Coordinates of C-alpha atoms and ligand atoms in Angstrom, one line a residue:
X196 CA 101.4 85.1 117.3
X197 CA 98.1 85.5 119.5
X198 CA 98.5 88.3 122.1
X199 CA 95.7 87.9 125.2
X200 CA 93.6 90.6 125.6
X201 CA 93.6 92.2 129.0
X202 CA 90.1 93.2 129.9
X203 CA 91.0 94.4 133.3
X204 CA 93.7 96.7 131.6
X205 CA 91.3 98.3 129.3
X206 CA 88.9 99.0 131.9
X207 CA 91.4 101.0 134.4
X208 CA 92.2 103.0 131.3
X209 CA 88.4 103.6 130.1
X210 CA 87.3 107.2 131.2
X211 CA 83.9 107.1 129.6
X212 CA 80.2 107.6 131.1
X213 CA 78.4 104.3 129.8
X214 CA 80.3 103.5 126.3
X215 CA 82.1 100.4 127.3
X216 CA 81.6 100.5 130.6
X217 CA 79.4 97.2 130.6
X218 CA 81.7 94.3 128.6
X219 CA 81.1 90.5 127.4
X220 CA 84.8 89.3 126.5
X221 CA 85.6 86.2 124.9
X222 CA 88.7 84.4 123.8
X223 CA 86.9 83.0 121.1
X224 CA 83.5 83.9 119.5
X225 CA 82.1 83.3 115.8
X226 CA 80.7 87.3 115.8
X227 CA 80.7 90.0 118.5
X228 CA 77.6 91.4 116.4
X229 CA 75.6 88.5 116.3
X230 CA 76.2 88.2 120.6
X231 CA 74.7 91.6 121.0
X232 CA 71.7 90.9 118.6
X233 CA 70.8 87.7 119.5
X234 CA 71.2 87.9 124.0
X235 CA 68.0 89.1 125.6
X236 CA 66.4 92.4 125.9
X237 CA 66.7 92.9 129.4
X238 CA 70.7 91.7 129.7
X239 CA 71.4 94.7 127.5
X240 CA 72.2 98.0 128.6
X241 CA 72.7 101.3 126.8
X242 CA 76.6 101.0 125.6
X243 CA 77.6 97.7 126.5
X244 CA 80.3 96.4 124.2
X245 CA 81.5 93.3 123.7
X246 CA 85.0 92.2 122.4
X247 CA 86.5 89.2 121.3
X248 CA 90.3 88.2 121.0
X249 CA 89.6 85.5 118.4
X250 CA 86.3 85.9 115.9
X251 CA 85.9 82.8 114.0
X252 CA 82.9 84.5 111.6
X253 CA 83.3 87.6 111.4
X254 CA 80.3 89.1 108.9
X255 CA 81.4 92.3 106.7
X256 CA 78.3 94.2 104.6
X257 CA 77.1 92.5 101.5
X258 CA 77.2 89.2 103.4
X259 CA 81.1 88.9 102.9
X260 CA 83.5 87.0 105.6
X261 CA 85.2 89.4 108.1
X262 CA 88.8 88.3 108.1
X263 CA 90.9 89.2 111.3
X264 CA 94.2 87.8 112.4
X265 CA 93.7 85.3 116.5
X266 CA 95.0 88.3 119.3
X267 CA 96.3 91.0 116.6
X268 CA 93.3 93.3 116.1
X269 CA 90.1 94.6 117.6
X270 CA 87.1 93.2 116.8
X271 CA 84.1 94.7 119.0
X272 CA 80.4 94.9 119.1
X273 CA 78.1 98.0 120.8
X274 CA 74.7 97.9 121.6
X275 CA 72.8 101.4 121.6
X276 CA 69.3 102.1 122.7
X277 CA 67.9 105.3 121.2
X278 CA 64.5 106.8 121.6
X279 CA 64.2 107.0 117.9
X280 CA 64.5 104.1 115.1
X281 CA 66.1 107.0 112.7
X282 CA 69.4 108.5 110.8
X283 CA 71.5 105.4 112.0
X284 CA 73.8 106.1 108.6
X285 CA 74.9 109.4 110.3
X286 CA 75.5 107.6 113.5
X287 CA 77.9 105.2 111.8
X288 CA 79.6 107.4 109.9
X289 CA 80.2 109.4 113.4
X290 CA 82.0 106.2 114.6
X291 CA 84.2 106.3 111.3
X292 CA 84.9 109.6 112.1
X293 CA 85.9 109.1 115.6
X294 CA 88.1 106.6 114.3
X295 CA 89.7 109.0 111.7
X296 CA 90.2 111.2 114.4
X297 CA 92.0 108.9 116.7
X298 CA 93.9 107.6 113.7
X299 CA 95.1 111.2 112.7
X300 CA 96.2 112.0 116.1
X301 CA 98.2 108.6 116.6
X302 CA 100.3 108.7 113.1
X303 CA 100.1 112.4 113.7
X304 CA 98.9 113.2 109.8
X305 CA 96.0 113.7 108.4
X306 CA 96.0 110.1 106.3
X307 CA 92.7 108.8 107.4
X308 CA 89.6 109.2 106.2
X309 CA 86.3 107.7 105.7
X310 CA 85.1 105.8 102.3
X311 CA 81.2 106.1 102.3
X312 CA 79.4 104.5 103.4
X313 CA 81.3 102.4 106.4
X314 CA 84.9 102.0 105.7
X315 CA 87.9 103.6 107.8
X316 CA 91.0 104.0 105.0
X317 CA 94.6 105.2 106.2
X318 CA 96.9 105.8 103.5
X319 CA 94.2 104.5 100.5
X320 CA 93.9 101.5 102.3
X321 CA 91.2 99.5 104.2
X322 CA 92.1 99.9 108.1
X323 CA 88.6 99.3 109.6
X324 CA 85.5 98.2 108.5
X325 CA 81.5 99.0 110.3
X326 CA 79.0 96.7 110.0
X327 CA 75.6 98.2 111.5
X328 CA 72.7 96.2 112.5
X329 CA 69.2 96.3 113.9
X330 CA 66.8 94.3 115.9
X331 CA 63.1 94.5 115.6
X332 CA 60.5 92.5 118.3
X333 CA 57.5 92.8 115.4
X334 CA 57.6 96.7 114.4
X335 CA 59.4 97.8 117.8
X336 CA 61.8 98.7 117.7
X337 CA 64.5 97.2 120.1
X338 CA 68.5 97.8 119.5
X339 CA 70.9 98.9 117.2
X340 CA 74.5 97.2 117.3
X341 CA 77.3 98.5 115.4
X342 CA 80.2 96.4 114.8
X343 CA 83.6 97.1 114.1
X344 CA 86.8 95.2 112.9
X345 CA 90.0 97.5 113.3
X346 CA 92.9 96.0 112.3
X347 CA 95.9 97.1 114.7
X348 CA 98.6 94.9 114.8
X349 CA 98.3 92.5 111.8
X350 CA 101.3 92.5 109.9
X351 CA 99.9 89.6 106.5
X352 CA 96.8 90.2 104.8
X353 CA 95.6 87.4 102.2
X354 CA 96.4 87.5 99.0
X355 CA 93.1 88.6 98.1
X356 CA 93.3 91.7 100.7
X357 CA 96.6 92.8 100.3
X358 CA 97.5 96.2 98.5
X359 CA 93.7 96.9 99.7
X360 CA 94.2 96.6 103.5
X361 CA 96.7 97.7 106.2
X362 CA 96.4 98.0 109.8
X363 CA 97.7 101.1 112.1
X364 CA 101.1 99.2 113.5
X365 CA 102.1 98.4 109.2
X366 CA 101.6 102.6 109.1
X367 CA 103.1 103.0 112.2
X368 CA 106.0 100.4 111.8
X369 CA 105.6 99.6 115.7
X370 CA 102.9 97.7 117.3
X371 CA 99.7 99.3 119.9
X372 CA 98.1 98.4 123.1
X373 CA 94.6 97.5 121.8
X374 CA 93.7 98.0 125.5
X375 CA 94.7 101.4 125.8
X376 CA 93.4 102.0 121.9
X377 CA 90.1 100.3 122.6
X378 CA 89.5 102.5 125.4
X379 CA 90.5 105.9 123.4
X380 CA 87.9 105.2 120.6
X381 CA 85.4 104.8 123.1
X382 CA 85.9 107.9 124.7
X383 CA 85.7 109.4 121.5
X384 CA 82.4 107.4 120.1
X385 CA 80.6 108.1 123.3
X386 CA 81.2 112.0 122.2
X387 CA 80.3 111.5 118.4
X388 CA 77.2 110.0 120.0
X389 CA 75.7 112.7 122.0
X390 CA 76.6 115.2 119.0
X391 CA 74.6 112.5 116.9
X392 CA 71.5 113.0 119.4
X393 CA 71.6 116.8 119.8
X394 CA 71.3 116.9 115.7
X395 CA 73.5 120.0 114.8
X396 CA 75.0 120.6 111.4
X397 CA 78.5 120.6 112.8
X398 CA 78.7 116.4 113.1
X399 CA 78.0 116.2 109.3
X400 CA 80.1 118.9 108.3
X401 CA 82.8 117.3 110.3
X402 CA 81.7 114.0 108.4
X403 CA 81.8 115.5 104.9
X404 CA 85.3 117.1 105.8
X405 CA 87.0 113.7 106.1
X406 CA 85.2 111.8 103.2
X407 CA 87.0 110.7 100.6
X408 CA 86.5 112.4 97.5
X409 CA 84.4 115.1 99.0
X410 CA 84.0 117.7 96.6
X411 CA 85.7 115.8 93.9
X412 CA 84.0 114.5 90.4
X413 CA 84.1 110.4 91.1
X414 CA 83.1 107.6 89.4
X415 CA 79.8 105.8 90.4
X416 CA 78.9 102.1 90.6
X417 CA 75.3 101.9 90.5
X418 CA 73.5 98.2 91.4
X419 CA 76.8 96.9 90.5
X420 CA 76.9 98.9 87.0
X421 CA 79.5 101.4 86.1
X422 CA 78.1 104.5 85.4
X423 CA 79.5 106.7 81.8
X424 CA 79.6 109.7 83.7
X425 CA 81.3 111.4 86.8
X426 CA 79.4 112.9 89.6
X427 CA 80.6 115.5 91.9
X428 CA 80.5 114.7 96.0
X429 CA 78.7 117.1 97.5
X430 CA 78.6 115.6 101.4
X431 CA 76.5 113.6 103.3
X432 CA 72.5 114.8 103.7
X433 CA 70.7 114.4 107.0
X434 CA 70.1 110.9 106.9
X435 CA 73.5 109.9 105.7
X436 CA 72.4 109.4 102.1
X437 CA 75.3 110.6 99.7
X438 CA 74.4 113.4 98.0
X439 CA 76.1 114.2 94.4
X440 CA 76.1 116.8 91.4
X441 CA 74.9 115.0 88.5
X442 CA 76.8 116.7 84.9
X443 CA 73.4 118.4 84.2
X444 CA 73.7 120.5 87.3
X445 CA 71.2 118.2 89.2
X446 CA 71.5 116.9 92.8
X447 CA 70.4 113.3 93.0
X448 CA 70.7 111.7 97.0
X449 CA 71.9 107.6 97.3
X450 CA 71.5 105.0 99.8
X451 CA 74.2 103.1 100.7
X452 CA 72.1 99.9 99.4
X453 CA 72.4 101.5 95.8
X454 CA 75.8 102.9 95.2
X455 CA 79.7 102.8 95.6
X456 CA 82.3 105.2 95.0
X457 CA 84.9 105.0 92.6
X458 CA 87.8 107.3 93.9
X459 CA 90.7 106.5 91.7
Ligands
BTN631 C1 82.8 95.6 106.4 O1 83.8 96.3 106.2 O2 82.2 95.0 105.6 C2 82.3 95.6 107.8 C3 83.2 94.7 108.7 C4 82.7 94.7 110.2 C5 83.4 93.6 111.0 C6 83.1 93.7 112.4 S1 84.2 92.8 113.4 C7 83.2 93.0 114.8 C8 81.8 92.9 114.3 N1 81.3 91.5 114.3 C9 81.1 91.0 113.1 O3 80.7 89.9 112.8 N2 81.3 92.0 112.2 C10 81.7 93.2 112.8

């Protein structure tokens, strides 16, 4: 069944400088993400979101389909404007971690955590997913958008997804206000951002701490290839490359382009 999203609702409970504080709702929209990237320069504003009750194309990475159940979840865009065009893995995996955060205070455990390099997992499984996205005029640089699809009150998951994907009310065995949610994990980005900015070691080490596998050996899939041996997660470097422990005692740094992790 397709709950309506109460815009009015969520903005009485938003307590946030400027994240959220412009929105674009929709009932219906194909993808939040491609809203934000394709309106006009000058309608956008540092931290305006926009939200949608029903996405009809969603877009994951790697070009794959963003499935997410009319009225049950969140599905939201945000538009930032930073000085620099730089380090927007860290900022993404700062969002993740605002979202592990939330997550860990709500089921009141620590069973969230983030899978490098965009994926929110509670219990093992798939909760939310970040898709992050930038817009170029020529070589300016003009916006980044970060998109996320939280599931919240989805109950079925296709064939394909299921075992591999939850959402917080299956783990919570009781449904949430996506309002009152939404609003939370803004409050919460908007604070990952401005440690993002200021560039201290303490946002990364709070990153590495809530990666999966971190300081474990893990399997490796390299351009789609398996690799023979293990490597050992050291953490996240400055830029948000993953940085590992190769068997020979070397340190060799991945993009998120290159690699995924094999946990278990
Ligand atoms: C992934 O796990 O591959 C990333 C999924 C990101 C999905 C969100 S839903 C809101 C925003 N709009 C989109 O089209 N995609 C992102």
């Amino acid at each position: 069944m397709s709950t309506a999203f109460d815009k009015s609702l969520f903005l009485r409970e938003l307590d946030t400088q400027w994240l959220g504080q412009s929105i674009r709702y929709f009932d219906e929209l194909a993808s939040t993400n491609t809203y934000l990237k394709k309106i006009p320069r000058d309608e956008i504003e540092q931290g305006m979101i926009c939200l949608t009750n029903h996405q009809t194309k969603g877009r994951g990475q790697y070009e794959r389909e963003w499935e997410s159940r009319n009225g049950r979840n969140l599905t939201f865009s945000m538009a930032f404007i930073p000085p620099k065009a730089e380090r927007f893995h860290v900022l993404t995996l700062a969002c993740a971690l605002a979202m592990v955060e939330c997550f860990n205070e709500l089921l009141t455990t620590s069973c969230a955590a983030i899978k490098w390099p965009n994926d929110v997992l509670v219990n093992d499984k798939k909760t939310a997913g970040i898709l992050t996205e930038t817009v170029f005029n020529g070589n300016t640089f003009d916006r980044l958008i970060i998109g996320i699809g939280l599931n919240v009150n989805q109950k079925n998951f296709s064939a394909e997804l299921s075992g591999l994907a939850t959402s917080l009310s299956l783990e919570m065995e009781k449904d949430l206000d996506r309002e009152q949610l939404l609003a939370t994990l803004m409050q919460r980005i908007e604070h990952k951002y401005a440690l993002w900015q200021k560039q201290g070691s303490g946002l990364i080490k709070s990153i590495n701490r809530n990666i999966v596998g971190y300081g474990q050996w893990v399997g490796l899939e390299i351009d789609d290839e398996l690799q023979e041996d293990q490597f050992k997660l050291l953490g996240i470097g400055e830029k948000g490359q993953l940085l590992m422990l190769n068997r020979e005692g070397g340190i060799e740094s991945f993009s998120y382009e290159q690699v995924s992790l094999i946990t278990h």
